[in-house]
Amino acid sequence: MVTALCTRFKIKHSNSSPYRPRMNGAVEAANNVQKLIQKMTVMYKDWHEMLPFAFHDYRTSVRTSTGAAPFSLVYGMEAILPVEVQIPSLRIMKEIYQKRMTQAFNERVKRQVYQIGDLVIKRIVLPQTDPRGKWTPTYKGPFVVRKVFSGGAMILATVDGEDFPHPVNADIVKKYYA
């Protein structure tokens, strides 16, 4: 049914890897809206009092599609909270802290680069009902890397040559050393 719709409207359909919400910006935005609604409905009687806070949070949060908050796109500047007027260095300290943490992370992390033909094992992401408990295997494989995309996505195949239907992200695979 999806393929028929795609061919009818001339849409190029591409699957994002499962368990990777960052790969799909629309899903990420919908999840944020859903979280806002859940916060608002803690007490159903006072939801109207929480609505301005939810709108503020929604309008000042950065969207992945544009890389900016809706408020900054409309008004040309970032929203300033009342707390930031009293403590002007709070935002600056937060930015410095985030830059330091990013730099420390990037220095310590060695990114794994996968090539076509590499053998890898894939983490099992679905919960398992195995009687072995914590000794249940967490990886399965080995698999062969068939295609590598930018952003860390890849297409795997079994050793027999059967391709996986969906791409997987490099975060859930490890190199297999035979």
mmCIF file of C-alpha atoms in Angstrom:
data_model
loop_
_atom_site.group_PDB
_atom_site.id
_atom_site.type_symbol
_atom_site.label_atom_id
_atom_site.label_comp_id
_atom_site.label_asym_id
_atom_site.label_seq_id
_atom_site.Cartn_x
_atom_site.Cartn_y
_atom_site.Cartn_z
ATOM 1 C CA MET A 1 0.000 0.000 0.000
ATOM 2 C CA VAL A 2 2.822 2.400 0.846
ATOM 3 C CA THR A 3 4.657 1.596 -2.376
ATOM 4 C CA ALA A 4 1.480 2.229 -4.390
ATOM 5 C CA LEU A 5 1.067 5.646 -2.753
ATOM 6 C CA CYS A 6 4.708 6.494 -3.347
ATOM 7 C CA THR A 7 4.536 5.583 -7.023
ATOM 8 C CA ARG A 8 1.243 7.433 -7.506
ATOM 9 C CA PHE A 9 2.550 10.693 -6.021
ATOM 10 C CA LYS A 10 6.132 10.185 -7.283
ATOM 11 C CA ILE A 11 7.632 10.124 -3.788
ATOM 12 C CA LYS A 12 11.029 8.574 -3.099
ATOM 13 C CA HIS A 13 10.437 6.415 -0.023
ATOM 14 C CA SER A 14 13.358 5.808 2.314
ATOM 15 C CA ASN A 15 13.244 3.926 5.582
ATOM 16 C CA SER A 16 14.903 5.285 8.683
ATOM 17 C CA SER A 17 16.523 2.823 11.015
ATOM 18 C CA PRO A 18 14.282 1.595 13.840
ATOM 19 C CA TYR A 19 14.955 2.623 17.448
ATOM 20 C CA ARG A 20 16.617 5.787 16.167
ATOM 21 C CA PRO A 21 14.205 8.720 16.630
ATOM 22 C CA ARG A 22 16.858 11.278 15.706
ATOM 23 C CA MET A 23 16.775 9.970 12.141
ATOM 24 C CA ASN A 24 13.225 11.210 11.649
ATOM 25 C CA GLY A 25 12.698 14.877 12.537
ATOM 26 C CA ALA A 26 8.905 14.782 12.222
ATOM 27 C CA VAL A 27 8.654 11.921 14.697
ATOM 28 C CA GLU A 28 10.972 13.769 17.067
ATOM 29 C CA ALA A 29 8.782 16.892 16.923
ATOM 30 C CA ALA A 30 5.644 14.813 17.487
ATOM 31 C CA ASN A 31 7.259 13.131 20.490
ATOM 32 C CA ASN A 32 8.083 16.549 21.973
ATOM 33 C CA VAL A 33 4.478 17.709 21.547
ATOM 34 C CA GLN A 34 3.265 14.506 23.177
ATOM 35 C CA LYS A 35 5.559 15.102 26.172
ATOM 36 C CA LEU A 36 4.205 18.637 26.500
ATOM 37 C CA ILE A 37 0.639 17.352 26.522
ATOM 38 C CA GLN A 38 1.499 14.777 29.183
ATOM 39 C CA LYS A 39 3.034 17.489 31.373
ATOM 40 C CA MET A 40 -0.086 19.620 30.942
ATOM 41 C CA THR A 41 -2.512 16.873 31.881
ATOM 42 C CA VAL A 42 -1.051 16.022 35.290
ATOM 43 C CA MET A 43 -4.083 17.664 36.860
ATOM 44 C CA TYR A 44 -6.823 17.831 34.263
ATOM 45 C CA LYS A 45 -8.599 20.657 36.100
ATOM 46 C CA ASP A 46 -5.740 23.156 35.771
ATOM 47 C CA TRP A 47 -4.571 22.416 32.226
ATOM 48 C CA HIS A 48 -5.525 25.913 31.100
ATOM 49 C CA GLU A 49 -3.078 27.386 33.624
ATOM 50 C CA MET A 50 -0.235 25.284 32.218
ATOM 51 C CA LEU A 51 -0.992 26.122 28.577
ATOM 52 C CA PRO A 52 1.160 29.307 28.389
ATOM 53 C CA PHE A 53 4.157 27.380 29.744
ATOM 54 C CA ALA A 54 3.626 24.622 27.188
ATOM 55 C CA PHE A 55 3.394 27.181 24.375
ATOM 56 C CA HIS A 56 6.570 28.892 25.586
ATOM 57 C CA ASP A 57 8.413 25.577 25.705
ATOM 58 C CA TYR A 58 7.156 24.616 22.249
ATOM 59 C CA ARG A 59 8.000 27.971 20.656
ATOM 60 C CA THR A 60 11.484 28.249 22.155
ATOM 61 C CA SER A 61 12.689 24.679 21.536
ATOM 62 C CA VAL A 62 14.972 24.142 18.545
ATOM 63 C CA ARG A 63 13.548 22.170 15.597
ATOM 64 C CA THR A 64 15.784 19.704 13.795
ATOM 65 C CA SER A 65 14.356 20.580 10.378
ATOM 66 C CA THR A 66 15.246 24.293 10.591
ATOM 67 C CA GLY A 67 17.976 24.194 13.230
ATOM 68 C CA ALA A 68 16.281 27.083 15.033
ATOM 69 C CA ALA A 69 13.389 27.765 17.389
ATOM 70 C CA PRO A 70 10.151 29.151 15.921
ATOM 71 C CA PHE A 71 10.462 32.210 18.192
ATOM 72 C CA SER A 72 13.891 33.085 16.808
ATOM 73 C CA LEU A 73 12.663 32.653 13.218
ATOM 74 C CA VAL A 74 9.730 35.020 13.767
ATOM 75 C CA TYR A 75 11.437 37.694 15.880
ATOM 76 C CA GLY A 76 15.036 37.334 14.711
ATOM 77 C CA MET A 77 16.454 36.788 18.219
ATOM 78 C CA GLU A 78 16.359 34.198 20.956
ATOM 79 C CA ALA A 79 13.769 34.335 23.715
ATOM 80 C CA ILE A 80 15.097 35.639 27.018
ATOM 81 C CA LEU A 81 13.705 34.147 30.192
ATOM 82 C CA PRO A 82 12.999 36.388 33.203
ATOM 83 C CA VAL A 83 15.649 34.468 35.149
ATOM 84 C CA GLU A 84 18.252 35.377 32.519
ATOM 85 C CA VAL A 85 17.535 39.083 33.023
ATOM 86 C CA GLN A 86 18.417 38.742 36.704
ATOM 87 C CA ILE A 87 21.381 36.416 36.100
ATOM 88 C CA PRO A 88 22.825 37.338 32.685
ATOM 89 C CA SER A 89 25.781 34.978 32.920
ATOM 90 C CA LEU A 90 23.636 31.852 33.266
ATOM 91 C CA ARG A 91 23.249 31.363 29.508
ATOM 92 C CA ILE A 92 26.946 32.054 28.877
ATOM 93 C CA MET A 93 28.015 29.588 31.568
ATOM 94 C CA LYS A 94 25.687 26.961 30.103
ATOM 95 C CA GLU A 95 27.135 27.412 26.598
ATOM 96 C CA ILE A 96 30.718 27.208 27.902
ATOM 97 C CA TYR A 97 29.871 24.064 29.865
ATOM 98 C CA GLN A 98 28.252 22.416 26.845
ATOM 99 C CA LYS A 99 31.237 23.243 24.617
ATOM 100 C CA ARG A 100 33.645 21.772 27.175
ATOM 101 C CA MET A 101 31.598 18.603 27.528
ATOM 102 C CA THR A 102 31.376 18.208 23.744
ATOM 103 C CA GLN A 103 35.105 18.718 23.372
ATOM 104 C CA ALA A 104 35.899 16.210 26.140
ATOM 105 C CA PHE A 105 33.566 13.661 24.567
ATOM 106 C CA ASN A 106 35.028 14.117 21.082
ATOM 107 C CA GLU A 107 38.590 13.740 22.399
ATOM 108 C CA ARG A 108 37.848 10.462 24.168
ATOM 109 C CA VAL A 109 35.556 8.792 21.653
ATOM 110 C CA LYS A 110 37.119 6.936 18.772
ATOM 111 C CA ARG A 111 34.593 6.705 15.966
ATOM 112 C CA GLN A 112 34.434 3.296 14.346
ATOM 113 C CA VAL A 113 34.587 3.460 10.554
ATOM 114 C CA TYR A 114 33.002 0.548 8.731
ATOM 115 C CA GLN A 115 33.867 -0.505 5.193
ATOM 116 C CA ILE A 116 31.917 -2.626 2.733
ATOM 117 C CA GLY A 117 32.686 -6.274 3.444
ATOM 118 C CA ASP A 118 33.454 -5.858 7.167
ATOM 119 C CA LEU A 119 32.081 -8.477 9.523
ATOM 120 C CA VAL A 120 29.947 -7.034 12.337
ATOM 121 C CA ILE A 121 27.659 -8.234 15.109
ATOM 122 C CA LYS A 122 24.328 -6.487 15.734
ATOM 123 C CA ARG A 123 22.856 -5.666 19.148
ATOM 124 C CA ILE A 124 19.475 -7.233 19.852
ATOM 125 C CA VAL A 125 17.239 -4.247 20.632
ATOM 126 C CA LEU A 126 13.930 -5.966 21.331
ATOM 127 C CA PRO A 127 13.351 -7.388 24.813
ATOM 128 C CA GLN A 128 13.835 -11.121 24.932
ATOM 129 C CA THR A 129 11.971 -13.720 26.934
ATOM 130 C CA ASP A 130 14.863 -16.063 27.496
ATOM 131 C CA PRO A 131 15.106 -18.279 30.599
ATOM 132 C CA ARG A 132 18.846 -17.531 30.853
ATOM 133 C CA GLY A 133 18.074 -14.071 32.275
ATOM 134 C CA LYS A 134 21.059 -11.754 32.347
ATOM 135 C CA TRP A 135 23.197 -14.318 30.494
ATOM 136 C CA THR A 136 21.010 -13.967 27.420
ATOM 137 C CA PRO A 137 23.124 -12.987 24.403
ATOM 138 C CA THR A 138 22.889 -9.272 23.615
ATOM 139 C CA TYR A 139 24.405 -9.490 20.117
ATOM 140 C CA LYS A 140 23.705 -11.705 17.129
ATOM 141 C CA GLY A 141 25.658 -12.269 13.987
ATOM 142 C CA PRO A 142 28.128 -12.123 12.301
ATOM 143 C CA PHE A 143 26.782 -10.062 9.420
ATOM 144 C CA VAL A 144 28.465 -8.511 6.388
ATOM 145 C CA VAL A 145 28.309 -4.762 5.702
ATOM 146 C CA ARG A 146 26.781 -4.364 2.219
ATOM 147 C CA LYS A 147 26.462 -0.584 1.973
ATOM 148 C CA VAL A 148 27.536 2.346 4.170
ATOM 149 C CA PHE A 149 25.655 5.668 4.182
ATOM 150 C CA SER A 150 26.658 9.021 5.588
ATOM 151 C CA GLY A 151 25.422 9.676 9.105
ATOM 152 C CA GLY A 152 26.238 6.173 10.337
ATOM 153 C CA ALA A 153 23.507 4.138 8.637
ATOM 154 C CA MET A 154 24.373 0.892 6.893
ATOM 155 C CA ILE A 155 22.759 -2.071 5.195
ATOM 156 C CA LEU A 156 23.746 -5.479 6.507
ATOM 157 C CA ALA A 157 23.478 -8.941 5.018
ATOM 158 C CA THR A 158 23.828 -12.399 6.458
ATOM 159 C CA VAL A 159 26.956 -14.375 5.697
ATOM 160 C CA ASP A 160 24.851 -16.335 3.173
ATOM 161 C CA GLY A 161 24.175 -13.099 1.246
ATOM 162 C CA GLU A 162 20.580 -12.318 2.272
ATOM 163 C CA ASP A 163 20.149 -8.539 2.729
ATOM 164 C CA PHE A 164 18.314 -6.974 5.683
ATOM 165 C CA PRO A 165 15.148 -5.094 4.657
ATOM 166 C CA HIS A 166 15.922 -1.972 6.735
ATOM 167 C CA PRO A 167 19.104 -0.015 7.368
ATOM 168 C CA VAL A 168 20.680 -0.110 10.838
ATOM 169 C CA ASN A 169 22.739 2.520 12.594
ATOM 170 C CA ALA A 170 26.398 2.097 13.459
ATOM 171 C CA ASP A 171 25.555 2.659 17.133
ATOM 172 C CA ILE A 172 24.104 -0.838 17.450
ATOM 173 C CA VAL A 173 26.859 -2.798 15.692
ATOM 174 C CA LYS A 174 30.376 -3.834 16.674
ATOM 175 C CA LYS A 175 33.199 -5.163 14.566
ATOM 176 C CA TYR A 176 33.419 -8.937 14.587
ATOM 177 C CA TYR A 177 36.903 -10.388 14.914
ATOM 178 C CA ALA A 178 36.971 -14.022 13.785
#
